[in-house]
Coordinates of C-alpha atoms and ligand atoms in Angstrom, one line a residue:
X1 CA -88.3 14.1 -44.9
X2 CA -90.4 16.7 -43.2
X3 CA -89.5 17.1 -39.5
X4 CA -91.9 19.4 -37.6
X5 CA -89.7 19.9 -34.6
X6 CA -90.0 23.5 -33.6
X7 CA -88.2 25.7 -31.1
X8 CA -90.4 28.1 -29.3
X9 CA -89.5 31.4 -27.5
X10 CA -91.6 32.8 -24.7
X11 CA -92.7 36.4 -24.8
X12 CA -93.1 38.7 -21.8
X13 CA -96.8 37.9 -21.5
X14 CA -96.2 34.1 -21.6
X15 CA -97.3 33.6 -25.3
X16 CA -94.8 31.7 -27.5
X17 CA -93.5 32.2 -31.0
X18 CA -91.6 29.8 -33.3
X19 CA -87.9 30.8 -33.2
X20 CA -87.2 30.0 -36.8
X21 CA -89.1 31.9 -39.4
X22 CA -89.0 32.5 -43.2
X23 CA -87.8 35.9 -44.3
X24 CA -89.5 37.4 -47.4
X25 CA -87.5 40.6 -48.1
X26 CA -86.3 40.5 -51.7
X27 CA -88.6 37.5 -52.4
X28 CA -90.1 38.5 -55.7
X29 CA -93.7 38.2 -56.7
X30 CA -93.8 35.2 -58.9
X31 CA -91.5 33.4 -56.4
X32 CA -92.8 34.1 -53.0
X33 CA -96.1 32.2 -53.3
X34 CA -94.3 28.9 -53.8
X35 CA -91.7 29.8 -51.2
X36 CA -94.3 30.2 -48.5
X37 CA -96.2 27.1 -49.5
X38 CA -93.0 25.0 -49.5
X39 CA -92.0 26.5 -46.1
X40 CA -95.3 25.7 -44.5
X41 CA -95.1 22.1 -45.9
X42 CA -91.6 21.9 -44.5
X43 CA -92.8 22.8 -41.1
X44 CA -92.2 26.6 -40.8
X45 CA -94.8 28.2 -38.7
X46 CA -93.5 31.8 -38.7
X47 CA -93.5 34.0 -41.7
X48 CA -92.0 37.5 -41.7
X49 CA -93.5 40.1 -43.9
X50 CA -93.6 43.9 -44.4
X51 CA -95.6 46.4 -46.3
X52 CA -92.5 47.6 -48.1
X53 CA -91.6 44.2 -49.5
X54 CA -94.3 44.7 -52.1
X55 CA -95.2 41.0 -52.1
X56 CA -97.8 40.6 -49.4
X57 CA -100.7 40.0 -51.9
X58 CA -98.9 36.9 -53.0
X59 CA -97.9 35.8 -49.4
X60 CA -101.6 36.3 -48.5
X61 CA -102.7 34.0 -51.4
X62 CA -100.3 31.4 -50.1
X63 CA -101.7 31.6 -46.6
X64 CA -105.3 31.4 -47.9
X65 CA -104.5 28.4 -50.1
X66 CA -102.6 26.6 -47.3
X67 CA -105.5 27.1 -44.9
X68 CA -108.0 25.9 -47.6
X69 CA -105.8 22.8 -48.4
X70 CA -105.8 22.0 -44.7
X71 CA -102.0 22.3 -44.4
X72 CA -102.5 24.2 -41.2
X73 CA -104.9 26.6 -39.4
X74 CA -104.6 30.3 -38.8
X75 CA -103.9 29.6 -35.1
X76 CA -100.9 27.4 -36.1
X77 CA -99.2 30.2 -37.8
X78 CA -97.2 33.2 -36.6
X79 CA -97.3 36.2 -39.0
X80 CA -95.3 39.3 -38.6
X81 CA -95.7 42.4 -40.6
X82 CA -94.3 46.0 -40.5
X83 CA -95.6 49.5 -40.8
X84 CA -93.9 51.5 -43.5
X85 CA -92.1 54.8 -42.9
X86 CA -94.8 56.8 -44.8
X87 CA -97.5 55.9 -42.3
X88 CA -96.1 57.0 -39.0
X89 CA -98.5 59.9 -38.4
X90 CA -101.1 58.7 -35.9
X91 CA -104.0 59.0 -38.4
X92 CA -102.2 57.0 -41.0
X93 CA -101.3 53.9 -38.9
X94 CA -104.7 52.2 -38.8
X95 CA -105.5 52.5 -42.6
X96 CA -102.0 51.2 -43.4
X97 CA -102.5 48.3 -41.1
X98 CA -105.9 47.5 -42.6
X99 CA -104.3 47.5 -46.0
X100 CA -101.7 45.0 -44.8
X101 CA -104.4 42.7 -43.4
X102 CA -106.3 42.9 -46.7
X103 CA -103.2 42.0 -48.6
X104 CA -102.3 39.1 -46.3
X105 CA -106.0 38.0 -46.2
X106 CA -105.8 37.9 -42.4
X107 CA -108.0 39.3 -39.5
X108 CA -105.1 39.9 -37.3
X109 CA -101.3 39.9 -37.2
X110 CA -99.4 37.9 -34.5
X111 CA -96.8 40.6 -34.4
X112 CA -96.7 44.1 -35.9
X113 CA -93.5 46.2 -35.9
X114 CA -92.6 49.8 -36.6
X115 CA -90.2 49.1 -39.4
X116 CA -87.7 51.9 -39.0
X117 CA -87.2 54.9 -36.7
X118 CA -87.5 57.1 -39.8
X119 CA -90.6 58.9 -41.1
X120 CA -91.5 59.7 -44.7
X121 CA -94.2 61.8 -46.2
X122 CA -97.4 59.8 -47.1
X123 CA -96.9 57.9 -50.3
X124 CA -93.1 57.9 -50.3
X125 CA -91.7 54.4 -50.9
X126 CA -88.0 55.4 -51.2
X127 CA -86.9 58.8 -49.9
X128 CA -84.5 60.4 -52.4
X129 CA -84.9 64.1 -51.5
X130 CA -84.9 66.0 -48.2
X131 CA -88.6 66.9 -48.7
X132 CA -89.5 63.2 -48.8
X133 CA -88.7 62.9 -45.1
X134 CA -90.6 64.0 -42.0
X135 CA -88.4 64.7 -39.0
X136 CA -88.9 62.9 -35.7
X137 CA -90.2 66.2 -34.3
X138 CA -92.9 66.2 -37.1
X139 CA -93.7 62.5 -36.7
X140 CA -92.7 61.5 -33.1
X141 CA -92.1 57.8 -32.7
X142 CA -94.0 57.9 -29.4
X143 CA -97.2 58.9 -31.3
X144 CA -96.7 56.1 -33.8
X145 CA -96.2 53.7 -30.8
X146 CA -99.4 54.9 -29.2
X147 CA -101.3 54.2 -32.4
X148 CA -99.7 50.7 -32.5
X149 CA -100.9 50.1 -28.9
X150 CA -104.4 51.1 -29.9
X151 CA -104.3 48.5 -32.7
X152 CA -103.3 45.9 -30.2
X153 CA -106.1 46.9 -27.9
X154 CA -108.5 46.5 -30.8
X155 CA -107.2 43.0 -31.8
X156 CA -105.6 43.9 -35.1
X157 CA -102.2 42.7 -33.7
X158 CA -101.7 40.4 -30.9
X159 CA -98.2 41.6 -30.1
X160 CA -96.4 44.8 -31.1
X161 CA -92.7 45.7 -31.4
X162 CA -90.2 47.6 -33.4
X163 CA -87.4 47.0 -35.9
X164 CA -84.0 48.6 -36.4
X165 CA -84.0 50.3 -32.9
X166 CA -81.8 49.9 -29.8
X167 CA -82.0 50.6 -26.1
X168 CA -82.3 54.4 -26.4
X169 CA -85.4 54.2 -28.5
X170 CA -86.9 51.3 -26.6
X171 CA -86.7 53.2 -23.4
X172 CA -88.4 56.2 -25.1
X173 CA -91.2 54.0 -26.3
X174 CA -91.7 52.4 -22.9
X175 CA -92.4 55.9 -21.6
X176 CA -95.2 56.2 -24.2
X177 CA -96.9 53.1 -22.8
X178 CA -95.6 49.6 -22.9
X179 CA -92.2 48.2 -23.7
X180 CA -92.0 46.6 -27.2
X181 CA -92.4 42.8 -27.0
X182 CA -90.0 42.1 -29.9
X183 CA -87.1 44.0 -31.5
X184 CA -86.1 42.9 -35.0
X185 CA -82.5 43.8 -36.0
X186 CA -79.7 42.7 -38.3
X187 CA -78.0 40.0 -36.3
X188 CA -75.3 37.4 -37.2
X189 CA -71.8 36.6 -35.9
X190 CA -70.3 39.8 -37.5
X191 CA -73.0 41.9 -35.7
X192 CA -74.0 39.9 -32.6
X193 CA -75.9 42.8 -31.0
X194 CA -74.4 42.0 -27.6
X195 CA -75.5 45.2 -25.8
X196 CA -79.0 45.0 -27.2
X197 CA -79.1 41.3 -26.2
X198 CA -78.3 42.2 -22.5
X199 CA -80.9 45.0 -22.6
X200 CA -83.5 42.6 -24.1
X201 CA -82.8 39.9 -21.5
X202 CA -83.3 42.5 -18.7
X203 CA -86.7 43.7 -20.1
X204 CA -87.9 40.3 -21.5
X205 CA -87.8 41.5 -25.1
X206 CA -87.4 38.8 -27.8
X207 CA -84.7 39.7 -30.4
X208 CA -85.4 38.6 -33.9
X209 CA -82.4 38.5 -36.3
X210 CA -82.7 39.4 -39.9
X211 CA -80.0 38.9 -42.5
X212 CA -78.7 35.9 -40.5
X213 CA -76.7 34.6 -43.5
X214 CA -75.0 38.0 -44.1
X215 CA -77.6 39.2 -46.6
X216 CA -75.9 37.8 -49.7
X217 CA -78.9 38.4 -52.0
X218 CA -78.9 42.2 -52.0
X219 CA -78.7 43.9 -55.4
X220 CA -76.5 46.7 -53.9
X221 CA -74.0 44.3 -52.4
X222 CA -71.1 46.5 -51.5
X223 CA -67.6 46.2 -52.7
X224 CA -65.3 44.7 -50.1
X225 CA -68.1 43.4 -47.9
X226 CA -67.0 40.3 -45.9
X227 CA -68.8 37.1 -47.1
X228 CA -70.2 35.5 -43.9
X229 CA -71.2 32.2 -45.5
X230 CA -67.6 31.6 -46.5
X231 CA -66.0 32.7 -43.2
X232 CA -63.3 30.0 -42.3
X233 CA -64.8 29.6 -38.8
X234 CA -68.2 28.9 -40.2
X235 CA -66.9 26.6 -42.9
X236 CA -64.8 24.7 -40.3
X237 CA -67.9 24.1 -38.1
X238 CA -70.0 23.2 -41.1
X239 CA -67.5 20.4 -41.9
X240 CA -67.3 19.3 -38.3
X241 CA -71.1 19.0 -38.0
X242 CA -71.7 17.6 -41.5
X243 CA -73.9 20.7 -41.9
X244 CA -74.0 23.6 -44.3
X245 CA -72.6 27.1 -43.5
X246 CA -76.2 28.4 -43.5
X247 CA -77.2 25.8 -41.0
X248 CA -74.4 26.7 -38.7
X249 CA -75.4 30.4 -38.8
X250 CA -79.0 29.6 -38.1
X251 CA -78.1 27.1 -35.3
X252 CA -75.9 29.8 -33.7
X253 CA -78.8 32.3 -33.6
X254 CA -81.2 29.6 -32.2
X255 CA -78.7 28.6 -29.5
X256 CA -78.4 32.2 -28.4
X257 CA -82.2 32.3 -27.7
X258 CA -83.0 34.7 -30.5
X259 CA -85.6 34.2 -33.3
X260 CA -84.0 34.1 -36.8
X261 CA -85.4 34.8 -40.3
X262 CA -83.3 33.3 -43.1
X263 CA -84.8 34.3 -46.4
X264 CA -85.0 31.9 -49.3
X265 CA -87.2 31.3 -52.3
X266 CA -85.4 28.1 -53.2
X267 CA -87.2 24.9 -52.1
X268 CA -83.9 23.0 -51.4
X269 CA -82.5 25.9 -49.3
X270 CA -85.9 26.4 -47.5
X271 CA -85.7 22.8 -46.3
X272 CA -82.0 23.1 -45.6
X273 CA -82.5 26.1 -43.4
X274 CA -85.3 24.5 -41.5
X275 CA -83.2 21.4 -40.8
X276 CA -80.8 23.8 -38.9
X277 CA -83.2 23.0 -35.9
X278 CA -81.4 19.6 -35.7
X279 CA -77.9 21.1 -35.5
X280 CA -76.5 21.1 -32.0
X281 CA -73.6 23.5 -31.3
X282 CA -71.5 22.9 -28.2
X283 CA -70.4 25.7 -25.9
X284 CA -67.0 25.4 -27.5
X285 CA -68.5 25.8 -31.0
X286 CA -70.4 28.9 -29.8
X287 CA -67.3 30.4 -28.4
X288 CA -65.4 29.9 -31.6
X289 CA -68.2 31.8 -33.5
X290 CA -68.3 34.5 -30.8
X291 CA -64.6 35.0 -31.3
X292 CA -64.8 35.3 -35.1
X293 CA -63.1 38.7 -35.1
X294 CA -64.8 40.3 -38.0
X295 CA -67.4 43.0 -37.3
X296 CA -69.7 44.2 -40.0
X297 CA -73.1 45.7 -40.5
X298 CA -74.5 44.9 -43.9
X299 CA -77.4 47.4 -43.8
X300 CA -75.7 50.6 -42.6
X301 CA -78.7 52.9 -43.0
X302 CA -77.0 55.1 -45.6
X303 CA -80.1 54.7 -47.8
X304 CA -81.8 57.0 -45.3
X305 CA -79.1 59.6 -45.5
X306 CA -79.2 61.1 -49.0
X307 CA -77.8 64.7 -49.0
X308 CA -80.0 67.0 -46.9
X309 CA -81.7 64.1 -45.1
X310 CA -82.7 65.0 -41.5
X311 CA -81.4 61.5 -40.5
X312 CA -77.8 60.7 -39.7
X313 CA -77.0 57.1 -40.5
X314 CA -74.9 56.7 -37.4
X315 CA -77.9 57.6 -35.2
X316 CA -80.5 55.3 -36.7
X317 CA -80.0 52.1 -34.7
X318 CA -79.6 53.7 -31.2
Ligands
LIG1 P1 -82.3 32.2 -52.3 O1 -83.6 32.9 -51.9 O2 -82.1 32.0 -53.7 O3 -82.2 30.9 -51.5 P2 -80.3 36.6 -45.5 O4 -81.5 35.9 -44.9 O5 -79.1 36.7 -44.7 O6 -80.8 37.9 -46.1 O7 -79.9 35.8 -46.8 C1 -80.7 35.6 -47.9 C2 -79.9 35.2 -49.1 O8 -79.2 34.0 -48.9 C3 -80.8 35.0 -50.3 O9 -80.1 35.5 -51.5 C4 -80.9 33.5 -50.4 O10 -81.1 33.1 -51.8 C5 -79.6 33.0 -49.9 N1 -79.8 31.8 -49.1 C6 -80.8 31.4 -48.4 N2 -80.6 30.2 -47.8 C7 -79.4 29.8 -48.2 C8 -78.5 28.7 -47.9 N3 -79.0 27.7 -47.2 N4 -77.3 28.7 -48.5 C9 -76.9 29.7 -49.2 N5 -77.6 30.8 -49.5 C10 -78.8 30.8 -49.0

């Protein structure tokens, strides 16, 4: 049964966004079209995309077909995308954005994020050598942020924000104009982002959590990584609520007032994850999860620190 109950979050300017969205990182072309169509039919109204996911053409076809089929209108949908690291220089931001809009077959994005506080030379997808990078002196984030603000002023994006950044960078960007409206970061019970959450509450910034299920689908899954979906606390609560572990993790994120982006290309799991909107966790349940004990960041940024990189992985998320 499709249940269209949504939970909305209010942004600083009073606009609202659907708290539960579909993640599309690692959703392969050939799979993601159907995933988006199924999600829209299930009731999702928030789809999270990025230039670097290399699947936006197919996501765009799913949007166009869903609009044509009358499943929903453009105004019903919240679409986020992200500027890739190779387009941070001020003259590169707009053409990169226009390409994203072309791929997604949209006139505007609801939310546009700087994907990482890391810059690459134009055309670099994955930086493997020191010369693939630009330093933050060569490509200051403040300049990129000013170009993002210009896109917003011109209506290419209704809201702008950042990803993979913390209070230090957010303050820096505020000095270059406006405070980001949204910050998207890895967030789950092993990485609850407590300090950032306090900062965000103070500045009316919405936090959106990626990898809410502990990112079990990564090809480079590390040895010895804790498996969030089978944590005993999560399993215990799943049993108590007659819910699945994924639903408990999504409900935890929603109860904390964050937006959350579980990725799936599997129709059953897409529906299952959406049904987490019906799971009500008590204060006691939340406290049990908050006291889970394990601390873990699944995406530790080491992929941006090959030998000779100007970026130190321990200073990415500040
Ligand atoms: P699939 O796309 O085959 O459903 P995260 O959002 O933390 O990155 O997790 C995404 C990974 O978790 C994907 O590998 C996805 O696989 C899987 N996944 C998505 N939903 C569920 C679910 N309800 N239960 C178990 N695994 C899930």
